[in-house]
Coordinates of C-alpha atoms in Angstrom, one line a residue:
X1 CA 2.0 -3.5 -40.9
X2 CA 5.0 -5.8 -41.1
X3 CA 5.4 -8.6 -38.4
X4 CA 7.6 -7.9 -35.8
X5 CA 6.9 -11.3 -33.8
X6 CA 10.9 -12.4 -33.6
X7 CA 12.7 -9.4 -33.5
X8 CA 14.3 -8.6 -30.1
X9 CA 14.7 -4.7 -30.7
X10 CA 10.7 -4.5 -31.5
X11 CA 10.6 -6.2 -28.3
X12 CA 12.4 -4.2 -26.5
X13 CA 10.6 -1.0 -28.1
X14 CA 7.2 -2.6 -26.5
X15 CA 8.4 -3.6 -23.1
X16 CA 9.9 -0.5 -22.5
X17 CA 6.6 1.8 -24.1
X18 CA 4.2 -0.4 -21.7
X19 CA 6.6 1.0 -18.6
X20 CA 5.7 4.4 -20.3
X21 CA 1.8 4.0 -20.0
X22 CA 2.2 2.6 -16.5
X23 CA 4.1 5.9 -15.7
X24 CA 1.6 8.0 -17.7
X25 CA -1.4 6.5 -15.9
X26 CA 0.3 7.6 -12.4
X27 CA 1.3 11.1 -14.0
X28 CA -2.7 11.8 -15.1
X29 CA -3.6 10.2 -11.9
X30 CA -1.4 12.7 -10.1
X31 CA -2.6 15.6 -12.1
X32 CA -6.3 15.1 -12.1
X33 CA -7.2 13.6 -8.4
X34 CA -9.0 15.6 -6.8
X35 CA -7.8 14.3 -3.0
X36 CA -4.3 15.4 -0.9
X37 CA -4.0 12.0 0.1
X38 CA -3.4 11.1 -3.8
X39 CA -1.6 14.1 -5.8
X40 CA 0.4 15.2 -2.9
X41 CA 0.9 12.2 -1.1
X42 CA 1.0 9.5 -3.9
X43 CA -1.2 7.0 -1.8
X44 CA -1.5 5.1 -5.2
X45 CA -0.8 2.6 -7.7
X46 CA -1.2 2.4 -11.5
X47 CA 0.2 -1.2 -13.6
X48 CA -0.9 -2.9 -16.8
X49 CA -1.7 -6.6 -16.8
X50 CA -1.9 -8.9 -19.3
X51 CA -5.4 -10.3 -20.4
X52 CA -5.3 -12.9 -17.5
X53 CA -4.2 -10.3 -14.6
X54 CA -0.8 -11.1 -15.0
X55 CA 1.6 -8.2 -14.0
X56 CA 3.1 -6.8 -17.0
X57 CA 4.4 -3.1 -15.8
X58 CA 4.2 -0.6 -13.1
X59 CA 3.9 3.1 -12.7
X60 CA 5.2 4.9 -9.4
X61 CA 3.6 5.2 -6.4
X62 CA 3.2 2.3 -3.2
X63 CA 4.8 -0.8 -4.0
X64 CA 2.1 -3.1 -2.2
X65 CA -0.5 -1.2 -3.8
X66 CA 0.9 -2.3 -7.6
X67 CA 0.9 -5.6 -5.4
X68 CA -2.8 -5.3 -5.4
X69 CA -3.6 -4.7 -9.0
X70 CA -2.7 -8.1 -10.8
X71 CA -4.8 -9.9 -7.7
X72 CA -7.9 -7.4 -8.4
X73 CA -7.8 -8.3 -12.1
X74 CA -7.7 -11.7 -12.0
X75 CA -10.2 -12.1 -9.2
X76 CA -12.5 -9.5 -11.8
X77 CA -11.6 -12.5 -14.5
X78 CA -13.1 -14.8 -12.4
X79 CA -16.3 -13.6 -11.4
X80 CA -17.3 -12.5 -14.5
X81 CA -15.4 -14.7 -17.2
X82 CA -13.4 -13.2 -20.5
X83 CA -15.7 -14.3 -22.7
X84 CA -18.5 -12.1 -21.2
X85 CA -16.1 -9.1 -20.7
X86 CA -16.2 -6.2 -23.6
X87 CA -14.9 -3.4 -25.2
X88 CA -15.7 -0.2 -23.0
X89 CA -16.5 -2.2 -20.0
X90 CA -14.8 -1.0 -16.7
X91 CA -14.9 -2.4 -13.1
X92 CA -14.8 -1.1 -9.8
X93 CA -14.0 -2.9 -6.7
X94 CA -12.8 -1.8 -2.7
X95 CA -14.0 -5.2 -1.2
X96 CA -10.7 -7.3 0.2
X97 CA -13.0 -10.4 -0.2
X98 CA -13.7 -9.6 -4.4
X99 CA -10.3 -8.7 -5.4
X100 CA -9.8 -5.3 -3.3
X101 CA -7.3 -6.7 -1.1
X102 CA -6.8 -4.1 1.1
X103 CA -9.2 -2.0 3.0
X104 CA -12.7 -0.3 1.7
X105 CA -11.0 3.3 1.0
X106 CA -8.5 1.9 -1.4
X107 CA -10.7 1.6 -4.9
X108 CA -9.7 -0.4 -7.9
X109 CA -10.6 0.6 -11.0
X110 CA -9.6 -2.0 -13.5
X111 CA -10.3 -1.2 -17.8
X112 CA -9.8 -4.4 -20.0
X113 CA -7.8 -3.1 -23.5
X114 CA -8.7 -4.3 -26.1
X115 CA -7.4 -4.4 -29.7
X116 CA -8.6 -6.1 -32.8
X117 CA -11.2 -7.5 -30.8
X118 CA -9.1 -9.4 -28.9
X119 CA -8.8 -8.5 -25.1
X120 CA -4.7 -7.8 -24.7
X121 CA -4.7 -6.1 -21.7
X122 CA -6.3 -4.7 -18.5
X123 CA -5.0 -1.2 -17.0
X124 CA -5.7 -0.8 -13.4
X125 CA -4.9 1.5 -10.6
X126 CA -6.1 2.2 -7.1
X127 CA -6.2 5.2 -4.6
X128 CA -7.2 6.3 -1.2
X129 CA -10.7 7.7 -0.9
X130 CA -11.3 9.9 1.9
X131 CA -14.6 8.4 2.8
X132 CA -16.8 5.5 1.8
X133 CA -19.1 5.5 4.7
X134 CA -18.6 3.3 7.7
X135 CA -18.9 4.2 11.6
X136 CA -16.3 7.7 11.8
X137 CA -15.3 10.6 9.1
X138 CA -12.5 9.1 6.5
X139 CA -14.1 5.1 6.8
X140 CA -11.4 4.3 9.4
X141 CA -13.2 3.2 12.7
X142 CA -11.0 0.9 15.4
X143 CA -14.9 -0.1 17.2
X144 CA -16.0 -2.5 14.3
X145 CA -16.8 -5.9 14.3
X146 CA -17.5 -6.9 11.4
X147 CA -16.7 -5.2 7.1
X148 CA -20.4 -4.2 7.0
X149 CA -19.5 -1.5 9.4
X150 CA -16.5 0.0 7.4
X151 CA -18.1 1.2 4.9
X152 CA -19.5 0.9 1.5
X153 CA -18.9 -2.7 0.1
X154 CA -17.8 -2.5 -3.9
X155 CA -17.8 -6.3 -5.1
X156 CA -16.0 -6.1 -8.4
X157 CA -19.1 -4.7 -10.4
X158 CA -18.9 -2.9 -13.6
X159 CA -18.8 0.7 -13.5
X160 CA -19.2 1.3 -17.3
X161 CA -20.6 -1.3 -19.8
X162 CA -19.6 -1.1 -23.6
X163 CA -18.1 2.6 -23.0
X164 CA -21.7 4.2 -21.3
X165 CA -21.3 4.5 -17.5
X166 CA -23.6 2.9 -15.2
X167 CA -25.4 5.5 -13.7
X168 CA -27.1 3.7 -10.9
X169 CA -23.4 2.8 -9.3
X170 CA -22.3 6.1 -9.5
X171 CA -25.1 7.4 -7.5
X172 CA -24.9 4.1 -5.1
X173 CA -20.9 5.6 -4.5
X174 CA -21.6 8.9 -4.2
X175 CA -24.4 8.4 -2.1
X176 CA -22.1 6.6 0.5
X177 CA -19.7 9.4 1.0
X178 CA -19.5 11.9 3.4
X179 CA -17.7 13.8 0.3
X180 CA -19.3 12.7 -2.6
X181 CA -17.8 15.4 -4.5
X182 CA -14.3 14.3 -3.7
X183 CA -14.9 10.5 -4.8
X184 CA -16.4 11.0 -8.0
X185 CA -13.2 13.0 -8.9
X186 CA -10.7 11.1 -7.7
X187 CA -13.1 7.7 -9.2
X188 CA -12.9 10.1 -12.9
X189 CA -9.1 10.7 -12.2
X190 CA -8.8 6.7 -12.2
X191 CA -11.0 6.4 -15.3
X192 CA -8.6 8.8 -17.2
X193 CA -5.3 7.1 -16.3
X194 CA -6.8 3.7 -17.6
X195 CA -8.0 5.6 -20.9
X196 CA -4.6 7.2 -21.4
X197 CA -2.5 3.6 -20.9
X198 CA -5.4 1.8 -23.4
X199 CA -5.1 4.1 -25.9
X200 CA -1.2 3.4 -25.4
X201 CA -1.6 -0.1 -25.5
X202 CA -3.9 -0.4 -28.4
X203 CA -1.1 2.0 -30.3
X204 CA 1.4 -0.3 -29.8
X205 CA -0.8 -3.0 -30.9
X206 CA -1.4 -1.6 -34.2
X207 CA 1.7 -0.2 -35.1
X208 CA 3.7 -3.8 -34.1
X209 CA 1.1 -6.3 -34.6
X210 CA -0.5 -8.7 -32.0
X211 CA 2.1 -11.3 -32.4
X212 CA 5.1 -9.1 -31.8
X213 CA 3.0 -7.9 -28.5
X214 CA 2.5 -11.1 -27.3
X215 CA 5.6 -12.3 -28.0
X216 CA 7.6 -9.1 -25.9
X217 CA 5.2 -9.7 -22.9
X218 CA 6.0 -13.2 -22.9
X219 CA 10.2 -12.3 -23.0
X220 CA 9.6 -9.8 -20.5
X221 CA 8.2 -12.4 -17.7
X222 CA 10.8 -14.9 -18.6
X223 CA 13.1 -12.2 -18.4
X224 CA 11.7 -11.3 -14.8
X225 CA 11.9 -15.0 -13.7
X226 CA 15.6 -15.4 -14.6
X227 CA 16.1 -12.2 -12.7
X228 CA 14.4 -13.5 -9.6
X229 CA 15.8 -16.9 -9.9
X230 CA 19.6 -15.8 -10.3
X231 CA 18.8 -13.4 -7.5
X232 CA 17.6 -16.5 -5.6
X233 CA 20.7 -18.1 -6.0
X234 CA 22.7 -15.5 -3.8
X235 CA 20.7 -16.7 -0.4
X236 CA 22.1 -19.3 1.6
X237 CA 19.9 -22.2 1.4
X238 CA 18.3 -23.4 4.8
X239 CA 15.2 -22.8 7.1
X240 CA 14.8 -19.4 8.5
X241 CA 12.2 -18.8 11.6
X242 CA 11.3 -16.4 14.0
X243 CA 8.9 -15.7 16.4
X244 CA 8.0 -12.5 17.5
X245 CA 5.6 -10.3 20.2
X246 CA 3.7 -7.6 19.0
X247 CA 2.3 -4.7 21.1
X248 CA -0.2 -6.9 22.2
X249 CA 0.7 -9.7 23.2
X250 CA 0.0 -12.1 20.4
X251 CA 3.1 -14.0 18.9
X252 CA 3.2 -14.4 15.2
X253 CA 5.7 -16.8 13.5
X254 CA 6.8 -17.4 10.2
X255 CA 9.0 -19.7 8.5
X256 CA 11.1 -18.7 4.9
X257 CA 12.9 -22.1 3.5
X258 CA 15.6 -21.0 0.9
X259 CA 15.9 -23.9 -1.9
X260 CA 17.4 -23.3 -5.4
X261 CA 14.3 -23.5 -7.0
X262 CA 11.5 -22.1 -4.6
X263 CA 11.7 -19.1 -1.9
X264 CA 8.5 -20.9 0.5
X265 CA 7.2 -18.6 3.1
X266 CA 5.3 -20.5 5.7
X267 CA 2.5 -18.2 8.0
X268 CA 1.2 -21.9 9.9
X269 CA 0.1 -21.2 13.2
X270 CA -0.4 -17.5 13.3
X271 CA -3.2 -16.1 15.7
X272 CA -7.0 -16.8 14.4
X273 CA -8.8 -13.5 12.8
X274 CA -10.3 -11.0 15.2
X275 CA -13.4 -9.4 15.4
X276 CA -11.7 -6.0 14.7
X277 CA -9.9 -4.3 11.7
X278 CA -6.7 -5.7 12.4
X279 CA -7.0 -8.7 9.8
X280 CA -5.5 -9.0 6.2
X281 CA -6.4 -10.9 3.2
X282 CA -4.3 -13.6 2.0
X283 CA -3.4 -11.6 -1.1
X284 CA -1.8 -9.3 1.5
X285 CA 0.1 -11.3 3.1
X286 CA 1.1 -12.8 -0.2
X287 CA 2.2 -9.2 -1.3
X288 CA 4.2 -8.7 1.8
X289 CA 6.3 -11.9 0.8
X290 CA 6.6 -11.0 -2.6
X291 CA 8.3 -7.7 -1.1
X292 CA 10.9 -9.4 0.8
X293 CA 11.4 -11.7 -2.3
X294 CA 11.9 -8.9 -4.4
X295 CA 14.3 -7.1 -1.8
X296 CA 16.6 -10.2 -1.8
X297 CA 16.6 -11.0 -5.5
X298 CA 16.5 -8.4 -7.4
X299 CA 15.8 -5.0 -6.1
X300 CA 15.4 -2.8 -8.7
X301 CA 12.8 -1.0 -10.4
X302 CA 12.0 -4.2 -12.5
X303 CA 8.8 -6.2 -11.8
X304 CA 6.5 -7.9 -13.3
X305 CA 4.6 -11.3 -12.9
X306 CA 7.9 -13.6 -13.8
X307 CA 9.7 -11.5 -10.8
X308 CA 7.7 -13.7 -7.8
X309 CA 7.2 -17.5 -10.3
X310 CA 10.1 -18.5 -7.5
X311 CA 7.7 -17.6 -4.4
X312 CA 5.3 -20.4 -2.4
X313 CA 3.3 -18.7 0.3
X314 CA 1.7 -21.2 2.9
X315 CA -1.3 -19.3 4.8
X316 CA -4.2 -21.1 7.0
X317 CA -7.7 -19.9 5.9
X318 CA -9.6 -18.5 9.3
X319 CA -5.9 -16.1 10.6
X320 CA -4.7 -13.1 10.8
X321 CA -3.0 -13.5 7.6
X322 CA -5.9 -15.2 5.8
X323 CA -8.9 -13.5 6.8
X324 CA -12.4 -15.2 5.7
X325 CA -16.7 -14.3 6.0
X326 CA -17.1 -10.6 7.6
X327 CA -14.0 -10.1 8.9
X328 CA -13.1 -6.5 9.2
X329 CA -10.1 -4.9 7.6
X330 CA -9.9 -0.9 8.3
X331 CA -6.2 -1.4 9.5
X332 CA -5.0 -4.0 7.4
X333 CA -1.7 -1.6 6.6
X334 CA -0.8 -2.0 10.1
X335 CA -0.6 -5.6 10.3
X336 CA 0.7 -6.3 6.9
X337 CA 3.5 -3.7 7.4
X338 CA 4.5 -5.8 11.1
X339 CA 4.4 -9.4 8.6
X340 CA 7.2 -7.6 6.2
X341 CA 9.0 -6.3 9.1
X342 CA 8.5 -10.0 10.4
X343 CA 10.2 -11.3 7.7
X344 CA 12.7 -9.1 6.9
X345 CA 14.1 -9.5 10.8
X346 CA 14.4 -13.1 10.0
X347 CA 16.2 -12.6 7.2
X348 CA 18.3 -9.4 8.7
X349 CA 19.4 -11.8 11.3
X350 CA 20.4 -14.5 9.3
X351 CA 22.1 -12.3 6.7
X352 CA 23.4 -9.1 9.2
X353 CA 26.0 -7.5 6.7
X354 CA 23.5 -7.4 3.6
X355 CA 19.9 -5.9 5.4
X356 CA 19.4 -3.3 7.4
X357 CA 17.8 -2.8 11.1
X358 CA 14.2 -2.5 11.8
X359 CA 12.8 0.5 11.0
X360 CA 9.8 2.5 12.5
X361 CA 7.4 -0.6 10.8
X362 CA 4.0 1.6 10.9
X363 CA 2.3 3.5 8.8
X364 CA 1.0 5.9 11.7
X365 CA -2.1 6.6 9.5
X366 CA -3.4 9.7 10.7
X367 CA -7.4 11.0 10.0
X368 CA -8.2 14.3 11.1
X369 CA -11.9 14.9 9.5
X370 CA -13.8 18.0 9.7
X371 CA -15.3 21.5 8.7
X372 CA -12.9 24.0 7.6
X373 CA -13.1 27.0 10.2
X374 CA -13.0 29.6 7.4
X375 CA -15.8 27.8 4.6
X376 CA -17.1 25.4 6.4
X377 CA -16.0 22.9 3.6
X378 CA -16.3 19.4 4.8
X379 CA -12.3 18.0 5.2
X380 CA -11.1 14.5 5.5
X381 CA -7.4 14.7 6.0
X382 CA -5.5 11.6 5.6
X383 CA -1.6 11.7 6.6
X384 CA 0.8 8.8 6.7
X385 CA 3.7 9.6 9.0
X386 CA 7.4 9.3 8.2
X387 CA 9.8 7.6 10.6
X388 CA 13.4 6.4 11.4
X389 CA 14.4 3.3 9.2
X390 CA 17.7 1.1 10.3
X391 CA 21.4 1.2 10.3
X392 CA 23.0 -0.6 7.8
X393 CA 26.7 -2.4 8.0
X394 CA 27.6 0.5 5.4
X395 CA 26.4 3.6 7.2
X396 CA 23.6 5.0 9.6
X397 CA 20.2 5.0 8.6
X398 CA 18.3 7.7 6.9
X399 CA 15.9 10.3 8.6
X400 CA 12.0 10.7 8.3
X401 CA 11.4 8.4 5.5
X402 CA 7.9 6.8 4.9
X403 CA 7.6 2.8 5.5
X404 CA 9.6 0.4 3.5
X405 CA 6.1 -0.5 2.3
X406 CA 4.9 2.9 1.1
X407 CA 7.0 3.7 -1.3
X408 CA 7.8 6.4 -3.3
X409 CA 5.4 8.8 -1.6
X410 CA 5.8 12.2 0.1
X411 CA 4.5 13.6 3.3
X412 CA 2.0 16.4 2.8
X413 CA 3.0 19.8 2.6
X414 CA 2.6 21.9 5.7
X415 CA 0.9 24.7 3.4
X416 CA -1.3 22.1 1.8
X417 CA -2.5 21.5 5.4
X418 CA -3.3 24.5 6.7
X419 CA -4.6 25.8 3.7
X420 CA -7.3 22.7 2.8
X421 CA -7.8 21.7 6.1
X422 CA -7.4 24.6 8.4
X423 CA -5.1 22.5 10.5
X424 CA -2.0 24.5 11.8
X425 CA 0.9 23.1 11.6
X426 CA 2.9 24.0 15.4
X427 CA 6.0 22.4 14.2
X428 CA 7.2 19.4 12.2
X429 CA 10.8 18.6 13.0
X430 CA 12.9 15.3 13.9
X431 CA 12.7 13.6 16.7
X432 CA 15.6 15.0 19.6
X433 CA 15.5 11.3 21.6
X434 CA 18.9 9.4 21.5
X435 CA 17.6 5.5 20.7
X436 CA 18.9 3.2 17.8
X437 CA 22.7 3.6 18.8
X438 CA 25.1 1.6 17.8
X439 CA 28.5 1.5 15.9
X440 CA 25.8 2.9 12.9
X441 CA 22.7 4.4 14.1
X442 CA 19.5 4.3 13.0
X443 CA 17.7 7.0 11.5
X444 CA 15.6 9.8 13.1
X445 CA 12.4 9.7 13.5
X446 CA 9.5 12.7 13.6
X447 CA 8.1 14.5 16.1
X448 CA 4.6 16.6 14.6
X449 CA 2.3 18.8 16.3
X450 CA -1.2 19.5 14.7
X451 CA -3.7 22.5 15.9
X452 CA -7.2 22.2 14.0
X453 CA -8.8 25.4 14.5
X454 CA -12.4 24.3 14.6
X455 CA -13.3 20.9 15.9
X456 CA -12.2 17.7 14.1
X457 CA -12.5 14.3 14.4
X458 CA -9.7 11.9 14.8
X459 CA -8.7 8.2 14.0
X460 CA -5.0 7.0 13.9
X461 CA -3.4 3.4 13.9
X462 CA 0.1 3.1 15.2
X463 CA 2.5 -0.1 15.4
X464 CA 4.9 -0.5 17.7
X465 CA 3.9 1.5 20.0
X466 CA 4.8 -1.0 22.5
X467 CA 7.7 -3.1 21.2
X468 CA 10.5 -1.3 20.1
X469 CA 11.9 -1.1 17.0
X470 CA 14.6 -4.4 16.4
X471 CA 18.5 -3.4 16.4
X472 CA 20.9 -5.7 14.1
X473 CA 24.1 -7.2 15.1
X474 CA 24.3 -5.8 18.4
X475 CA 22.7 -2.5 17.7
X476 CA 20.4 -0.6 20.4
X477 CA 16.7 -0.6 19.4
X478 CA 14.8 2.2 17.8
X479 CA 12.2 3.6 20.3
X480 CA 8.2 3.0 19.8
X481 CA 5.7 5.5 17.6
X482 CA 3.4 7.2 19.8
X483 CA 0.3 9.8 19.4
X484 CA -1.5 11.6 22.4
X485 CA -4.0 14.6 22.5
X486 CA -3.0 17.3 24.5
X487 CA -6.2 19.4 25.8
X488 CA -6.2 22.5 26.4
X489 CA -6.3 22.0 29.9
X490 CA -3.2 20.5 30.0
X491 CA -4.3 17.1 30.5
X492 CA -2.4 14.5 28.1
X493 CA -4.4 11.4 26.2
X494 CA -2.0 8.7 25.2
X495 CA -3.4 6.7 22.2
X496 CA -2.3 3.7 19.8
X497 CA -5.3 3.1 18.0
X498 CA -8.4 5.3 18.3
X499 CA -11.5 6.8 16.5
X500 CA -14.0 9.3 16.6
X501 CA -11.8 11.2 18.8
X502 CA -13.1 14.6 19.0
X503 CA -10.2 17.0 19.4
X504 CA -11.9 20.6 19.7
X505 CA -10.2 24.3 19.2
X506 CA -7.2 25.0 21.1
X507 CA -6.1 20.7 21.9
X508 CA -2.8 19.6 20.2
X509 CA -2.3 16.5 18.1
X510 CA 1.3 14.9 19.1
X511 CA 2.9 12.2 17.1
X512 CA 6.2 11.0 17.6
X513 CA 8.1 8.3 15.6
X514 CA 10.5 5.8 16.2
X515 CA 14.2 5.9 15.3
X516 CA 16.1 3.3 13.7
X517 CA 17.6 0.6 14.8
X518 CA 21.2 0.8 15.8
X519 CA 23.7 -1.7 13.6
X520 CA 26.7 -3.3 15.5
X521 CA 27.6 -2.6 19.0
X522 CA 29.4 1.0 20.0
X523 CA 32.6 -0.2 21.0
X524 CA 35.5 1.2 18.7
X525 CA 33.7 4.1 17.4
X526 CA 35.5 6.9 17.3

C-alpha cells in the first residue's frame, strides 16, 4: 500500500467515493424499507461523519433530515465517549433531547466505521416510522402535554454491541408499535445502508491508507468553508429583522446580521415552549439556519461540515426554538418549516431580485391509520402534501412541489394508496383558485380528496392555515392550506391540526394547498 497522504488526485478519488456510499446507503435504504412513507416517499436521510460527528457527505433524500445526522452522532459521542465505543457497535436514538432532534417517529441509526482499529467514521441515516406508540395510530397526537405521551422514548442506546444485536431493545421497539412488523424492517433497512457505506469506507481505507483518508476529509471541509465563505461575501452586509404573526397569534422574530466573517442568526425573544407538540429542539432551529445559509452561499449539491463554519445561531434555552425538560415535539416540522420561511422572508425582502416569494411553508402531514377493508391488515398511512412555492423576478413559480425543506422527495403514488391502504383516491389535481398574482405568479397548489373505505383514524398538522402565504415586491399573496372532513351527511369539519379523528366509510378527506406568492405588481403585463 503506497502512501497517498499529499496527492490531490487520491484526494479527490476519496471525497468523491465517500459521496458514493452516502448515495448507496439511501439506494439500499430505498430498496429494502419496508414502509411507503420511506421507499416511495423518501422521508429520509443517509450521510457519513467523520469520527467526531462531523459531516463529511450526504446521500439524497430531506435536506434537514441529513441536518440531523452529524447532531445525532456527536450527541452519541458524548454520552458514551470514543474510547468506550467498538467495532460492531451500533446506536439507536428517536429522542429530540439525546441527539434525535426531531420528533419520536424519525429513528437514527448511527454505525461507527472502523478501520485498522481506529474509529474513521460513523454512517448514519434516519426514517419515518409509522408508529412508536404514543396517544393516536402513526405516534402523531396534537392532545399531548408532555414527550412521554408521544411515544416510545429511544435515548441514544446501543442496538448492537461488538456485531451481536441486543435482543432485549429489539423486543423493547417492537413491543411499542402498533406495527411491529413494519419497524423492525424499516430499523433492518437502516442497519443494511450503514453496513453497505462501512464496508465502503473501510475499502477506501485500505486501498489508500489512513493518512491519505484523513488528509481528503480534511481538504474537503476546508474546501466547503471556502465555498461558504466566498458565498458569504455576495450578501450585503447589515442587520436584517422581521417580525412576523403566525396562525395563532404569537409573533416570532429573528434577527440575521451579515458580516464578512460570520452569518449570526439571532432567535432572542421568541415565544416560551408550550405544553403541546409544537416545540423544536435547538438543533432544529440550528438546521433551519444552516438552510438559509446554505441557500445564500452556495446552493449546490455540496455540503459538508466546513459548508456552515461561517454560521452563529443565538437561541434562549426554555422557547419555541430551544425546547428543554418534557417538552413535547410531535409537530416539530411545522414550526421549523414557519422559522425557514421566517428567515428566508427577511432575507427575500431585503434581497427581492435574487429569492423567491413565500411558498405554501407546511408540510401538511397527513396520518390516515387503519385496517385495510379487504385483509384487515393494520395501515399507518403517512402523506406529506405538495403545495405552490413563489414567483421569482425570473419567472412564475412552479406547481405542487413538496416544501423547500423536504427535499428531494415524491408524493405517494395514487395506486400505492389504494392498493396498501385501501384509501380511494377521488381525485388529486391542482388547485383552480386564482391567489399569488402578480407580474409572476406563484405556483399552484393541490387540491386532494381521500375516501377510506373502512374506518380510519386521522391526524394532520397544517401551517398557514390562517396567514397567507407572503408575496415579494409587490406580489399578491398565496392563499392558506386547509383540510376538512366532509361526512356523509353533508356536514363539513374544518380542521388545522387534529387527531384521532375517526373518519368512517363513505366521509371525504379534503386538503387544499396554498399557491405561491405572486412576484412584482401586475401593472404592464401583457
Amino acid at each position: 500500500m503506497t502512501d497517498h497522504a499529499d496527492d490531490p488526485i487520491t484526494a479527490t478519488v476519496i471525497q468523491a467515493s465517500l459521496v458514493a456510499a452516502s448515495d448507496e446507503m439511501f439506494a439500499v435504504l430505498r430498496k429494502t424499507a419496508m414502509s411507503p412513507i420511506i421507499y416511495e416517499v423518501l422521508d429520509v436521510g443517509t450521510g457519513i461523519t467523520d469520527k467526531d460527528g462531523e459531516l463529511v457527505s450526504s446521500g439524497a433524500g430531506i435536506p434537514t433530515f441529513v441536518g440531523v445526522l452529524d447532531k445525532a452522532v456527536k450527541r452519541i459521542v458524548g454520552l458514551h465517549g470514543l474510547d468506550s465505543i467498538r467495532d460492531g457497535d451500533c446506536f439507536v436514538t428517536n429522542d429530540p433531547y439525546y441527539g434525535g432532534v426531531t420528533h419520536l417517529n424519525d429513528v437514527v441509526i448511527a454505525m461507527p466505521v472502523f478501520a485498522g482499529g481506529e474509529c474513521v467514521a460513523w454512517a448514519a441515516s434516519i426514517a419515518h416510522w409509522n408508529d412508536v406508540g404514543g396517544r393516536t395510530p402513526g405516534s402523531m397526537a396534537v392532545d399531548v402535554s408532555e414527550i412521554f405521551q408521544e411515544g416510545l422514548r429511544l435515548p441514544a442506546v446501543k442496538l448492537f454491541e461488538a456485531g451481536r444485536p441486543i435482543a432485549s431493545v429489539f423486543d423493547i421497539i417492537s413491543a411499542n408499535s402498533r406495527m411491529p412488523d413494519f419497524v423492525r424492517g424499516d430499523l433492518w433497512a437502516q442497519v443494511a445502508a450503514s453496513r453497505k457505506a462501512e464496508t465502503r469506507i473501510r475499502q477506501l481505507v485500505e486501498t489508500y491508507g489512513a493518512a491519505a483518508y484523513h488528509a481528503a476529509i480534511d481538504d474537503l471541509f476546508r474546501e466547503g468553508e471556502r465555498r461558504g465563505r466566498a458565498g458569504l461575501g455576495s450578501i450585503p452586509q447589515g442587520v436584517y429583522s422581521i417580525e412576523e404573526e403566525q396562525d395563532d397569534g404569537a409573533i416570532w422574530r429573528a434577527s440575521i446580521t451579515v458580516s464578512a466573517e460570520r452569518f449570526t442568526v439571532d432567535l432572542s425573544g421568541n415565544p416560551q415552549q408550550r405544553d403541546a407538540p409544537y416545540n423544536t429542539s435547538r438543533d432544529g432551529a440550528v438546521i433551519s439556519c444552516q438552510m438559509i445559509l446554505k441557500a445564500l452561499t452556495d446552493p449546490t449539491l455540496f455540503a459538508n461540515a466546513g459548508s456552515f463554519r461561517a454560521l452563529e445561531v443565538v437561541t434562549e434555552p426554555g422557547t419555541i426554538f430551544h425546547a428543554e425538560g418534557n417538552a413535547p415535539h410531535g409537530y416539530y416540522f411545522e414550526t421549523r418549516i414557519r422559522l425557514y420561511d421566517m428567515l428566508w422572508r427577511c432575507m427575500a425582502e431585503a434581497l427581492p431580485d435574487r429569492l423567491p416569494a413565500g411558498h405554501f411553508a407546511s408540510i401538511c402531514g397527513t396520518v390516515i391509520a387503519g385496517d385495510h377493508p379487504d385483509t384487515g391488515r393494520r395501515f399507518t398511512m403517512v402523506e406529506p402534501q405538495m403545495g405552490g412555492w413563489g414567483a421569482t423576478a425570473a419567472g412564475d413559480g412552479l406547481d405542487a412541489m413538496y416544501s423547500t425543506s423536504h427535499g428531494e422527495t415524491f408524493n405517494c403514488p395514487v395506486e400505492i394508496c389504494e392498493a396498501r391502504y385501501g384509501i380511494d383516491v377521488g381525485h388529486k389535481r391542482l388547485n383552480e383558485t386564482d391567489e399569488g398574482q402578480g407580474w409572476h405568479k406563484g405556483g399552484k397548489g393541490l387540491s386532494v380528496n381521500y375516501r377510506p373505505r373502512g374506518c380510519a383514524v386521522l391526524s394532520a398538522g397544517y401551517s398557514r392555515n390562517r396567514q397567507p402565504v407572503w408575496g415579494l415586491a409587490g406580489g399578491a399573496s398565496g392563499g392558506t392550506n386547509g383540510l376538512s372532513v366532509r361526512r356523509r351527511d353533508g356536514s363539513l369539519e374544518r380542521h388545522a391540526f387534529v387527531s384521532g379523528l375517526v373518519v368512517e366509510p363513505g366521509d371525504e378527506i379534503l386538503i387544499d394547498t396554498a399557491n405561491g406568492g405572486g412576484w412584482g405588481q401586475m401593472q404592464g403585463r401583457g
